[in-house]
Structures are given as structure tokens and as C-alpha cells.
Coordinates of C-alpha atoms in Angstrom, one line a residue:
Chain A
M1 CA 0.0 0.0 0.0
N2 CA 1.4 3.4 -0.9
Y3 CA -0.4 6.3 0.8
Y4 CA 0.6 8.7 -2.0
S5 CA 0.7 6.9 -5.3
D6 CA -2.4 4.7 -4.6
S7 CA -4.5 7.8 -4.0
S8 CA -5.7 9.6 -7.2
E9 CA -7.0 12.4 -4.9
W10 CA -3.6 13.1 -3.3
R11 CA -1.9 13.0 -6.7
Y12 CA -4.5 15.5 -8.1
L13 CA -4.3 17.9 -5.2
F14 CA -0.5 17.8 -5.0
K15 CA -0.4 18.9 -8.7
N16 CA -3.3 21.3 -8.7
A17 CA -4.2 22.6 -5.3
I18 CA -0.8 23.8 -4.0
D19 CA 0.3 27.2 -5.2
W20 CA 3.6 26.1 -6.6
E21 CA 3.9 29.2 -8.8
N22 CA 4.2 31.3 -5.6
I23 CA 5.9 28.7 -3.3
I24 CA 8.8 27.5 -5.5
P25 CA 10.4 31.0 -5.9
L26 CA 10.4 31.3 -2.1
Y27 CA 12.8 28.3 -2.0
K28 CA 14.6 28.4 -5.3
L29 CA 15.7 31.8 -6.5
A30 CA 16.6 30.6 -10.1
F31 CA 16.9 27.6 -12.4
P32 CA 19.0 25.6 -12.9
T33 CA 19.4 25.3 -9.1
S34 CA 22.7 24.6 -7.4
D35 CA 21.5 21.1 -6.7
G36 CA 20.9 20.4 -10.4
F37 CA 17.2 20.9 -11.1
L38 CA 16.7 22.4 -14.5
D39 CA 13.2 23.8 -14.1
Q40 CA 10.2 24.0 -11.8
K41 CA 8.6 21.0 -13.4
E42 CA 11.6 18.8 -12.6
L43 CA 11.7 20.0 -9.1
I44 CA 8.0 19.3 -8.5
Q45 CA 8.5 15.8 -9.9
F46 CA 11.3 15.3 -7.4
Y47 CA 9.0 16.3 -4.5
E48 CA 6.4 13.9 -5.9
D49 CA 9.0 11.1 -6.0
L50 CA 9.8 11.9 -2.3
L51 CA 6.2 11.7 -1.3
T52 CA 5.9 8.4 -3.2
S53 CA 8.8 7.1 -1.1
T54 CA 7.3 8.3 2.2
G55 CA 3.9 7.0 1.1
K56 CA 5.4 3.5 0.6
W57 CA 7.3 3.6 3.9
T58 CA 4.3 4.8 5.9
G59 CA 2.0 2.3 4.2
E60 CA 4.2 -0.7 4.4
I61 CA 6.7 -0.2 7.3
L62 CA 5.1 2.3 9.8
T63 CA 1.5 1.1 9.7
P64 CA 2.3 -2.5 10.9
R65 CA 4.2 -1.0 13.8
A66 CA 1.2 1.0 15.1
K67 CA -0.4 -2.0 16.9
E68 CA 2.8 -3.0 18.8
L69 CA 3.5 0.7 19.7
D70 CA -0.1 0.9 21.1
Q71 CA 0.6 -2.2 23.3
V72 CA 4.1 -1.4 24.6
G73 CA 3.9 2.4 24.6
G74 CA 6.4 5.0 23.5
G75 CA 8.7 4.9 26.5
Y76 CA 9.2 4.4 30.1
L77 CA 10.5 6.4 33.0
V78 CA 14.0 5.8 34.4
D79 CA 15.5 8.0 37.2
G80 CA 13.8 11.2 36.0
H81 CA 14.2 10.7 32.3
V82 CA 12.5 8.9 29.5
E83 CA 13.8 5.8 27.7
I84 CA 12.3 5.4 24.3
S85 CA 10.8 2.0 23.6
E86 CA 12.5 -0.2 21.0
V87 CA 9.5 0.0 18.6
L88 CA 9.4 3.8 18.6
Q89 CA 13.2 4.0 18.4
K90 CA 13.0 2.2 15.1
T91 CA 11.1 5.1 13.6
Y92 CA 13.5 7.7 14.9
Chain B
M1 CA 13.8 7.1 6.5
D2 CA 15.4 10.5 6.9
L3 CA 12.1 12.3 7.7
H4 CA 13.2 14.9 10.3
G5 CA 15.2 17.0 7.9
L6 CA 12.8 16.9 5.0
S7 CA 11.8 20.6 5.1
L8 CA 14.8 21.9 7.1
D9 CA 17.6 24.0 5.6
P10 CA 20.3 22.1 3.7
K11 CA 23.0 24.2 5.5
Y12 CA 22.1 22.1 8.6
G13 CA 21.9 18.8 6.7
G14 CA 18.2 19.1 5.7
M15 CA 16.7 18.5 2.3
G16 CA 15.1 22.0 2.1
T17 CA 11.8 20.9 0.5
P18 CA 8.9 23.3 0.9
V19 CA 6.9 22.9 4.1
S20 CA 3.9 21.6 2.0
V21 CA 5.9 18.5 1.2
G22 CA 6.9 18.0 4.8
L23 CA 3.3 18.4 6.0
I24 CA 1.9 15.9 3.4
A25 CA 4.5 13.4 4.6
F26 CA 3.3 14.2 8.2
E27 CA -0.2 13.4 7.0
Q28 CA 1.0 10.0 5.8
I29 CA 2.6 9.3 9.1
S30 CA -0.6 10.3 10.9
R31 CA -2.5 7.9 8.8
A32 CA -0.1 5.1 9.6
C33 CA 0.1 5.9 13.3
V34 CA -1.1 9.1 14.9
S35 CA 1.0 8.5 18.1
T36 CA 4.1 8.3 16.0
S37 CA 3.2 11.5 14.2
S38 CA 2.9 13.2 17.6
Q39 CA 6.4 12.2 18.5
I40 CA 7.8 13.0 15.1
G41 CA 6.0 16.4 15.3
F42 CA 8.6 17.4 18.0
F43 CA 11.6 17.2 15.8
A44 CA 11.3 19.5 12.7
P45 CA 9.0 22.0 14.3
I46 CA 11.4 22.4 17.3
A47 CA 14.2 22.9 14.8
D48 CA 12.0 25.5 13.1
M49 CA 11.5 27.3 16.4
I50 CA 15.2 27.3 17.0
E51 CA 15.9 28.7 13.5
R52 CA 13.2 31.3 13.8
F53 CA 13.7 32.6 17.3
C54 CA 17.0 31.5 18.8
D55 CA 20.6 32.6 18.4
S56 CA 23.0 31.1 15.8
D57 CA 25.0 29.1 18.4
L58 CA 21.9 27.2 19.3
Q59 CA 20.9 26.7 15.7
E60 CA 24.3 25.3 14.8
K61 CA 24.5 23.1 17.9
F62 CA 21.1 21.5 17.8
I63 CA 19.5 21.6 14.3
P64 CA 21.9 19.1 12.8
K65 CA 21.3 16.7 15.7
I66 CA 17.6 17.0 15.3
I67 CA 17.9 16.2 11.6
K68 CA 19.9 13.1 12.6
G69 CA 17.2 12.0 15.0
E70 CA 19.5 12.3 18.0
I71 CA 17.6 14.9 19.9
S72 CA 14.1 16.4 19.9
G73 CA 12.1 18.8 22.0
S74 CA 8.9 19.9 23.6
M75 CA 6.6 22.9 24.1
C76 CA 5.9 23.4 27.8
L77 CA 2.8 25.5 28.5
T78 CA 0.3 23.6 30.5
E79 CA 0.5 23.5 34.3
P80 CA -1.5 21.3 36.8
N81 CA -4.0 24.1 37.5
F82 CA -3.8 26.1 34.2
G83 CA -4.5 24.7 30.7
S84 CA -6.2 27.0 28.2
D85 CA -5.8 29.9 30.7
V86 CA -2.0 30.3 29.9
G87 CA -1.9 33.8 31.4
S88 CA -2.3 32.3 34.9
L89 CA 0.8 30.2 34.8
R90 CA 2.9 29.9 37.9
T91 CA 6.3 28.7 36.7
T92 CA 8.8 31.4 37.7
A93 CA 12.0 32.6 36.2
E94 CA 14.7 34.5 38.0
R95 CA 17.5 36.3 36.2
Q96 CA 21.1 35.5 37.2
S97 CA 24.2 37.7 36.9
N98 CA 25.5 35.7 33.9
G99 CA 22.3 36.5 31.9
T100 CA 20.7 33.0 32.2
Y101 CA 17.5 32.4 34.3
L102 CA 16.6 29.9 36.9
L103 CA 13.2 28.3 36.4
N104 CA 11.0 26.7 39.1
G105 CA 7.7 25.1 38.7
T106 CA 5.8 22.1 37.2
K107 CA 4.3 21.5 33.8
C108 CA 2.0 18.7 32.9
F109 CA 0.6 16.9 29.8
I110 CA 3.8 17.7 27.9
T111 CA 4.3 15.6 24.8
N112 CA 7.8 14.3 24.3
A113 CA 9.2 16.2 27.4
G114 CA 12.0 13.7 27.5
G115 CA 13.3 14.6 24.0
G116 CA 16.2 16.6 25.3
L117 CA 15.3 20.2 24.6
A118 CA 12.4 22.4 25.8
F119 CA 10.7 25.7 25.1
I120 CA 9.1 26.7 28.4
L121 CA 6.7 29.5 29.2
A122 CA 7.4 31.2 32.6
R123 CA 6.9 34.5 34.4
I124 CA 9.9 36.5 35.4
K125 CA 9.7 37.5 39.0
G126 CA 8.0 41.0 39.2
A127 CA 6.6 40.7 35.7
P128 CA 2.9 41.7 35.2
E129 CA 0.1 39.2 35.7
G130 CA -1.6 37.7 32.7
L131 CA -0.3 37.1 29.2
E132 CA 1.6 40.3 29.0
G133 CA 4.0 39.0 31.7
V134 CA 4.8 35.7 30.1
S135 CA 8.3 35.0 28.7
L136 CA 9.7 32.1 26.6
F137 CA 12.8 30.2 27.7
F138 CA 14.9 27.5 26.1
A139 CA 16.5 24.8 28.3
E140 CA 18.4 21.6 27.7
E141 CA 17.4 18.5 29.7
W142 CA 21.0 17.6 30.5
L143 CA 24.0 19.7 31.6
E144 CA 27.6 18.7 31.1
S145 CA 29.7 18.9 34.3
S146 CA 33.0 17.6 35.6
E147 CA 30.9 14.8 37.2
G148 CA 29.3 13.9 33.9
K149 CA 25.7 14.6 32.7
L150 CA 23.4 16.2 35.2
H151 CA 19.6 16.6 35.1
N152 CA 18.6 20.2 34.3
Y153 CA 15.0 19.3 34.7
K154 CA 13.3 16.0 35.6
I155 CA 10.5 14.0 34.2
S156 CA 8.4 13.1 37.2
K157 CA 5.7 11.0 35.5
I158 CA 4.6 9.5 32.2
E159 CA 0.8 9.7 31.9
E160 CA -1.3 6.7 31.3
K161 CA -3.8 7.7 28.6
M162 CA -6.9 6.1 27.1
G163 CA -5.2 6.3 23.6
M164 CA -2.1 7.4 21.8
H165 CA 0.0 5.1 23.9
G166 CA 2.9 5.6 21.6
S167 CA 3.0 9.3 22.3
I168 CA 4.9 10.0 25.5
T169 CA 3.0 12.5 27.7
C170 CA 4.9 13.7 30.7
E171 CA 4.9 15.8 33.9
V172 CA 8.1 17.9 34.2
V173 CA 9.6 19.5 37.3
Y174 CA 11.9 22.5 37.1
D175 CA 14.0 22.9 40.2
N176 CA 16.5 25.7 39.5
T177 CA 16.6 24.8 35.9
I178 CA 19.1 26.9 33.9
A179 CA 17.4 28.4 30.9
R180 CA 18.0 31.0 28.2
L181 CA 15.5 33.8 27.5
V182 CA 14.2 33.5 23.9
G183 CA 13.4 36.9 22.4
Q184 CA 12.6 39.8 24.8
E185 CA 11.3 39.6 28.3
N186 CA 7.4 39.4 28.6
Q187 CA 7.1 38.7 24.8
G188 CA 6.8 34.9 25.1
F189 CA 3.2 34.6 24.3
G190 CA 3.6 36.0 20.8
M191 CA 6.2 33.4 19.9
M192 CA 4.2 30.6 21.5
V193 CA 1.2 31.7 19.4
Y194 CA 3.3 31.2 16.3
L195 CA 4.1 27.6 17.3
M196 CA 0.5 27.0 18.5
N197 CA -0.8 28.0 15.1
E198 CA 1.5 25.5 13.4
A199 CA 0.6 22.9 15.9
R200 CA -3.1 23.4 15.4
I201 CA -2.8 23.1 11.6
S202 CA -0.8 19.9 12.3
V203 CA -3.6 18.6 14.5
G204 CA -6.0 19.2 11.5
I205 CA -3.6 17.1 9.4
Q206 CA -3.6 14.4 12.1
G207 CA -7.4 14.4 11.9
L208 CA -7.2 13.8 8.1
G209 CA -4.8 11.0 8.7
L210 CA -7.1 9.4 11.2
I211 CA -10.1 9.8 8.9
E212 CA -8.2 8.2 6.0
A213 CA -7.0 5.3 8.2
S214 CA -10.5 4.6 9.5
L215 CA -12.3 4.7 6.1
A216 CA -9.6 2.6 4.3
L217 CA -10.1 0.0 7.0
A218 CA -13.9 0.1 6.6
R219 CA -13.8 0.0 2.8
D220 CA -11.5 -3.0 2.8
Y221 CA -13.9 -4.8 5.2
A222 CA -17.1 -3.8 3.3
E223 CA -15.7 -4.9 0.0
N224 CA -14.8 -8.3 1.3
R225 CA -17.6 -9.2 3.7
K226 CA -20.9 -10.6 2.4
Q227 CA -24.3 -10.4 4.3
F228 CA -27.7 -11.3 2.8
G229 CA -25.9 -12.5 -0.3
K230 CA -24.3 -9.2 -1.0
Y231 CA -21.1 -7.4 -0.2
L232 CA -21.7 -4.8 2.6
M233 CA -20.8 -2.0 0.2
D234 CA -23.6 -3.0 -2.1
L235 CA -26.3 -2.8 0.6
P236 CA -28.1 0.5 0.0
L237 CA -27.9 2.1 3.6
Y238 CA -24.3 1.0 4.1
R239 CA -23.4 2.4 0.7
R240 CA -25.2 5.7 1.3
N241 CA -23.5 6.1 4.7
F242 CA -20.1 5.3 3.2
Q243 CA -20.5 7.8 0.4
D244 CA -21.3 10.5 2.9
W245 CA -18.2 9.7 5.0
E246 CA -15.9 9.6 1.9
T247 CA -17.4 12.9 0.7
E248 CA -16.5 14.5 4.0
R249 CA -13.0 13.0 3.9
D250 CA -12.4 14.2 0.3
A251 CA -13.8 17.7 1.0
F252 CA -11.8 18.1 4.2
R253 CA -8.7 17.0 2.4
V254 CA -9.2 19.8 -0.1
L255 CA -9.6 22.3 2.8
M256 CA -6.5 21.0 4.4
V257 CA -4.3 21.0 1.3
D258 CA -5.3 24.6 0.5
T259 CA -4.5 25.6 4.1
I260 CA -1.1 23.8 3.8
S261 CA -0.4 25.8 0.7
F262 CA -1.1 29.1 2.4
F263 CA 0.8 28.0 5.5
D264 CA 3.9 27.3 3.4
I265 CA 3.9 30.9 2.0
Y266 CA 3.1 32.4 5.4
Q267 CA 5.9 30.4 7.2
R268 CA 8.5 30.9 4.6
L269 CA 8.0 34.7 4.4
D270 CA 7.6 35.0 8.2
L271 CA 11.1 33.5 8.5
K272 CA 12.5 35.8 5.9
K273 CA 10.9 38.8 7.5
R274 CA 12.2 37.9 11.0
H275 CA 15.8 37.4 9.7
T276 CA 16.1 40.1 7.1
E277 CA 13.0 42.4 7.5
D278 CA 13.2 42.7 3.7
L279 CA 10.2 41.5 1.7
S280 CA 9.7 42.7 -1.9
E281 CA 6.4 44.3 -2.7
K282 CA 5.0 41.1 -4.2
E283 CA 6.2 39.1 -1.1
A284 CA 4.7 41.6 1.3
E285 CA 1.3 41.2 -0.5
L286 CA 1.6 37.4 -0.5
F287 CA 2.5 37.5 3.2
K288 CA -0.4 39.7 4.1
K289 CA -2.9 37.4 2.2
A290 CA -1.4 34.2 3.6
S291 CA -1.4 35.6 7.2
Q292 CA -5.1 36.5 6.9
V293 CA -6.0 33.1 5.6
I294 CA -4.0 31.2 8.2
R295 CA -5.4 33.3 11.0
H296 CA -9.0 32.6 9.8
R297 CA -8.4 28.9 9.0
T298 CA -6.3 27.7 12.0
P299 CA -9.2 27.2 14.4
L300 CA -11.4 25.9 11.7
V301 CA -9.2 23.1 10.5
K302 CA -8.2 22.1 14.0
Y303 CA -11.9 21.9 15.0
Y304 CA -13.1 20.3 11.8
G305 CA -10.3 17.7 11.6
A306 CA -10.5 16.7 15.2
E307 CA -14.3 16.5 15.5
T308 CA -14.7 14.6 12.2
S309 CA -12.0 12.1 12.9
A310 CA -13.6 11.3 16.3
T311 CA -17.0 11.0 14.7
L312 CA -16.0 8.9 11.7
S313 CA -13.7 6.6 13.6
Q314 CA -16.7 5.7 15.8
K315 CA -18.9 5.1 12.8
V316 CA -16.2 2.8 11.4
I317 CA -16.3 0.7 14.5
Q318 CA -20.0 0.2 13.8
A319 CA -19.3 -0.4 10.1
L320 CA -17.2 -3.4 11.0
G321 CA -20.0 -4.8 13.2
G322 CA -18.7 -7.0 16.1
Y323 CA -15.2 -7.1 14.6
G324 CA -15.0 -3.3 15.0
Y325 CA -15.1 -3.9 18.8
M326 CA -12.4 -6.5 18.8
N327 CA -8.7 -5.6 19.1
E328 CA -7.9 -7.9 16.2
Y329 CA -8.9 -4.9 14.0
S330 CA -7.4 -1.4 14.5
A331 CA -10.8 0.4 14.4
G332 CA -10.9 0.6 18.2
R333 CA -7.3 1.9 18.5
I334 CA -7.9 4.5 15.9
H335 CA -11.0 5.8 17.7
R336 CA -9.2 5.8 21.1
D337 CA -6.4 7.7 19.4
S338 CA -8.8 10.3 17.9
F339 CA -9.6 11.8 21.3
G340 CA -6.2 13.4 21.6
A341 CA -6.8 15.7 18.7
L342 CA -10.0 16.9 20.4
L343 CA -8.0 18.1 23.4
Y344 CA -4.5 19.1 22.8
E345 CA -3.4 22.5 21.4
G346 CA -6.7 23.8 22.7
T347 CA -10.0 21.9 22.9
S348 CA -12.6 22.1 20.1
Q349 CA -14.5 24.6 22.2
I350 CA -11.4 26.8 22.5
Q351 CA -11.1 26.7 18.7
A352 CA -14.8 27.6 18.3
L353 CA -14.4 30.6 20.7
M354 CA -11.3 31.8 18.8
A355 CA -13.1 31.5 15.5
M356 CA -16.1 33.4 16.9
K357 CA -13.8 36.1 18.4
D358 CA -12.1 36.7 15.1
F359 CA -15.4 36.7 13.2
I360 CA -17.0 39.2 15.5
K361 CA -13.9 41.3 15.6
S362 CA -13.7 41.6 11.9
M363 CA -17.4 42.4 11.8
M364 CA -17.3 45.1 14.4
K365 CA -14.3 46.8 12.8
Y366 CA -16.6 47.9 10.0
P367 CA -20.2 47.1 11.2
A368 CA -21.7 49.3 8.4
N369 CA -19.9 47.3 5.8
F370 CA -21.1 44.0 7.2
I371 CA -24.7 45.2 7.1
Q372 CA -24.4 46.6 3.6
T373 CA -22.8 43.4 2.3
L374 CA -26.0 41.6 3.4
V375 CA -27.9 43.7 0.9
T376 CA -25.3 43.5 -1.9
S377 CA -24.8 39.7 -1.5
H378 CA -28.5 38.9 -2.3
P379 CA -28.6 36.0 -4.7
I380 CA -30.4 38.1 -7.2
G381 CA -27.1 39.6 -8.0
S382 CA -25.6 36.2 -8.7
L383 CA -27.9 35.7 -11.7
M384 CA -25.2 37.3 -13.8
N385 CA -22.7 34.6 -12.7
T386 CA -22.1 32.2 -15.5
S387 CA -20.9 29.3 -13.3
D388 CA -23.3 26.9 -11.5
F389 CA -20.8 26.8 -8.7
D390 CA -20.7 30.6 -8.3
R391 CA -24.5 30.8 -8.2
S392 CA -24.8 28.0 -5.7
L393 CA -22.0 29.5 -3.5
S394 CA -23.7 32.9 -3.7
N395 CA -26.9 31.4 -2.3
V396 CA -25.0 29.6 0.5
N397 CA -23.1 32.7 1.4
Y398 CA -26.3 34.8 1.4
E399 CA -28.1 32.4 3.7
F400 CA -25.1 32.4 6.0
R401 CA -25.0 36.1 6.2
K402 CA -28.7 36.5 6.6
N403 CA -28.8 34.0 9.5
I404 CA -25.7 35.2 11.3
S405 CA -27.0 38.8 11.0
A406 CA -30.3 37.7 12.6
L407 CA -28.4 36.0 15.4
I408 CA -26.1 39.0 16.0
I409 CA -29.1 41.4 16.0
R410 CA -30.9 39.1 18.4
C411 CA -28.0 38.8 20.8
F412 CA -26.8 42.4 20.6
R413 CA -30.2 44.0 20.3
P414 CA -28.9 47.2 18.6
E415 CA -31.0 50.3 18.6
L416 CA -31.1 50.4 14.9
S417 CA -31.7 54.1 14.4
K418 CA -29.1 55.3 16.8
R419 CA -26.0 53.3 17.4
V420 CA -25.8 50.3 15.1
F421 CA -23.3 51.9 12.8
K422 CA -21.0 53.0 15.6
K423 CA -18.0 50.9 16.3
E424 CA -18.1 51.5 20.1
Y425 CA -21.5 49.9 20.4
W426 CA -20.2 46.5 19.2
Q427 CA -17.2 46.6 21.5
E428 CA -19.3 46.5 24.7
A429 CA -18.0 43.3 26.3
E430 CA -21.1 42.1 28.0
R431 CA -22.9 41.7 24.7
F432 CA -20.6 38.9 23.8
D433 CA -21.8 36.5 26.5
K434 CA -25.1 36.1 24.7
I435 CA -23.5 35.0 21.5
M436 CA -20.9 32.7 22.9
I437 CA -23.2 29.8 23.4
H438 CA -23.4 29.6 19.6
A439 CA -19.6 29.6 19.1
E440 CA -19.5 25.9 18.2
T441 CA -22.2 26.0 15.6
L442 CA -20.7 29.2 14.1
C443 CA -17.4 27.4 13.9
Q444 CA -19.0 24.5 12.1
A445 CA -20.8 26.9 9.7
L446 CA -17.6 28.7 8.9
A447 CA -15.7 25.5 8.3
Y448 CA -18.4 24.2 5.9
S449 CA -18.6 27.5 4.1
E450 CA -14.8 27.7 3.8
T451 CA -14.6 24.2 2.4
L452 CA -17.4 24.8 -0.1
S453 CA -15.7 28.0 -1.3
I454 CA -12.5 26.1 -2.1
L455 CA -14.4 23.3 -3.7
G456 CA -16.2 25.9 -5.8
L457 CA -12.9 27.5 -6.9
H458 CA -11.6 24.1 -7.9
A459 CA -14.7 23.3 -9.8
N460 CA -14.6 26.6 -11.7
K461 CA -11.1 25.7 -12.8
D462 CA -11.8 22.1 -13.6
K463 CA -15.3 20.9 -14.2
S464 CA -14.5 17.3 -13.2
R465 CA -14.2 18.6 -9.6
G466 CA -17.9 19.7 -9.7
D467 CA -19.1 16.3 -8.5
L468 CA -17.3 16.7 -5.2
Y469 CA -18.7 20.3 -4.8
F470 CA -22.3 19.1 -5.2
R471 CA -21.8 16.0 -3.1
Y472 CA -20.4 18.1 -0.3
L473 CA -23.2 20.7 -0.7
K474 CA -25.8 17.9 -0.4
L475 CA -24.0 16.6 2.8
V476 CA -23.8 20.0 4.5
T477 CA -27.1 21.5 3.5
P478 CA -29.1 19.8 6.3
R479 CA -26.3 20.7 8.7
F480 CA -26.6 24.4 7.8
A481 CA -30.4 24.1 8.4
Q482 CA -29.8 22.6 11.8
I483 CA -27.3 25.3 12.7
Y484 CA -29.6 28.1 11.6
A485 CA -32.4 26.6 13.7
D486 CA -30.0 26.6 16.7
W487 CA -29.3 30.3 16.1
K488 CA -33.0 31.0 16.3
C489 CA -33.2 29.4 19.8

């Protein structure tokens, strides 16, 4: 399950409902960028690729951890500080 | 997965993507596990606070560590006897000769207090009572000494909650905690409001994640389980309910994504303004518009996301029948987890009061304009509109204005001939008590109207989006009727 690429709504809104025309110039002053993006289209495609990766990771790796995290908790108290549980630590 | 640095500056090791990208990834995390999203939510936003408000030595020391996932932070506002009433806090700060401060007091219900860093609200001894005497401090959990690491503050308790077990909610004790002042003395609340706005938008996003998680679970179940010889999804009542739930999910997602887009502009330009005080004319215009939208939307998305996720996650338990009640399925956990969003960063009722305050404030700034708009917004004027969506929206907006005006007139009882156009009349505080009982229904009406407006804009640009506009209009029309009936009581 990919929480980004499996959702036509998310793909549509990412491309059409975010004001990229005004947002991109606030982050990238000119093209090509120092990190090698030739134009805005290529940069937006890169952001979309990133969300496809996070969508796959959240759908396939993080979701199955939720039940265990609910059972064991996020951490426990040791001498006035918090030790993070093993299952939460995996996500950090 | 290197998530913490997604939207943080590359000079600290981040990827430097727009905040919109980071917030959509945050939504995905919330859908997977809202507890985890609460914990993750105290990495990048803490780095952002350090970058926005702290000195460069703290930025260089901590932001790279946050990006690597080695340290995180917390926002410490609530005290055992003071929650929403932040101005009454009792944690004290005393200035030392070296310029640092000693903090003393207790904070409770602090998410991720054991992360290593803390922004803490406290009152400097001798400062005025109320919000105007509140300052913001930054403290590290551990201090280096010749004897090794020493506690600078202690976690005294981890709360046992009904849900969100993976999110660590703590009580913290400050006993001569050494802290640095952030910004100027007595200016803490303004900075905290910045973070609270971001946090409230993030809670709206968590709500969307919870809604998506619930409905995906229910759809999977309904498409695979047969009763009376049919799949559940093919049973008329089941299908109708499901369509309504998915309509609300899709519409709220549109509201949320539009808000994220404005928030990106607001946050990016706010950072530039704070660091350089140099915005171009175009940027200044963009910033003004984005600030207005974010101020208006923040309580609406927090309220709408939290309330809808709690309601729909309960409906999903029912949609799964007996299985929904069993721990084998995650419907119960998702519903338990949904209660957090109703409470933290200000309860739904606090959001409703904020939305009402803002609405009344903007109205009383120019009362004559508001009353005149009622006349000029009559739907007869919309006959010239070529778009179905514009005509429909015009009707919705007119009904809203007509009904809210009737409510205001009933609560405030203005003497129409004498004082109704005078600003001072609307500023008499005791008149607000009468309208406050309707704050929640006003907040609902504002959220539905705002969502419809964006859906209408989308449909005007792309006809294929018209279906969602009309489905959502059908869903909220009886709700508006109920709200307007409440305003007549």
C-alpha cells in the first residue's frame, strides 16, 4: 500500500491545489538550481517522488508498527528521564 | 527514512523541501500511526522554532542533531492548574548575573518532554500578571559537568492515557533549571502563538490521517464481507453512509491541502521577515494574504479535523460490526487515538471561541460594511454569474450572512436608528456573552462555508471537480439548516 501513489485524490491535489507558482520562488531563486534541477517541473516531480517514497514507507513499514506501539507504549521512566521504547526508536 | 530534515535548511543537513511536502508526509505518518506523528512532530517544528527565534549558536548546535534524530524537544505550556488559561501560569524565572535564568515550577501533559530540549513559558519575578508578563525560555534536559551529565529538569511522571499510547505525555519538574531567554522579556506569548498555530494546523492534518485510516479499514472490510448474499458495500444504507463519509473526507482533504499551501507561504515569508526584514512588494502582498487566511483557517481546520476524525472513527467501529469492537482490528485503537486531537493544542470549544472572536472582531471593525454586504450579496445579484458553482455559492453565502446577522441582532439588540453603525457599540464586552453559546455552531458553519468556497474555486477551474462540490453541498445543506435553527433558539 502506498499512501501517495495509490490515491488519485492526493496526486491530483498535489499537482493542482498547491500554489507552486508562488511557493517555489520562495525556496529556489533561479533555475537551474545549485543542486541540479533544470526547471520547476523537474523540481515538483522530485517532490512527488519523495512523497511516493514516504507514502510507501508509511503504508508498508510504519502502519504495521502501530499496533505494537499501542501495546508497549512510546517509552518508560528511568530515574527522572524517558527511555524510548524499542519499537518507537526504530522510527527515529 | 530521513524524515526529520525533509523541510529543514540544507545548511544544517536538511533537504530544504517546501513545508507543503513535509506536511503531506506528516499526514501519511498520521494515517499510519497518529501516536508516532505526535512524537515526530517534535523534531522538525522544534528545529524551526530554534531557527526562527534562537541565536545562531543554538541553531548550529542543535538543528543538525535534530535532523539526525539524535535529539528532539517539547513545548511546555500547561501546568497542573492552568490549561487554556495560559496567562495564569505559575512557573517562575529569576535572572542570574550571567544572563541566564533559573526556572522553578511544574508542567503537565507535555508531549515528548524527554526529548532533550524544551521551550518553556514562565513568568519572570516581578513581571505583570496575565499574558503580558509571560516570557519564553529555552532549556536543555542535560547539563555537562565535571561529574558527567546532570539533570537540568526531571520527568516526574509518564501519563497513562486512554489512547495514543505511543506518544509520551509527561509531567516535568523545574528545580532551579538553567534556561536562556528567547526573544525579549514578557514577549513569550507572541512566539508561542506562532508555534501553537503551526501545531493546530498539524492537528488538523492528524485528523485527516485518522479519517483516511478509518475509512480505508472500513472500505476493505465492506468490499470483502458478504451479508444477505451481497457485499456490505452493495447494501443501500451501508453504501449511502459510506458515500457521505468519503465525501466529507475528500472535502476536508481539499480544505487541508489549500491551508497547507497558504501556510507554506506564510511560514517561509515570516522566517525571511524575521531574519532580514526585507520583503519585496510582491512578497509583502503574498505574506499579508497568507497571514489572513492562516489566522482565519487555523481554528477551523483544527476543530473540523479533530471532530470529524472522532465521529467517523466511531462510525467505522459500527461499520465493522462486532469485529470493530475486537482488538484484532485497528478500528478501536484509531478511535481511542482520535480523542487526543479533540483536546491538545486547545480543545474544540477553545477553537470555536477563537473563530467566533475573530469573526465578531472583523465584523465590528466595520459594522456598516457588514450590514451593507448583506444587501449586496442577495442571490439576485448572482444571476449574472455564468458558473453553476458561483451561483450556488452565492446562495449559500447569502443564507449564512442572513442567519448570522439575525443571530447578532438578536444577541446584541442594537438600537437600529441610533447606534448600530457606531464601532463603540459593538465593543461592549457584556454583549458577547449572549452569542458565545453559539460559538461551536458558528465554527461549524464557517468550516463548511470555507470548504465549499475552495471546492467551488476548484470546480470553476476544472469541471471534473464539480461532482465533489455538489456531493459536499448535499451533505452539509441539512447541517446548515440545523445550525440556523440553533441560532433562532
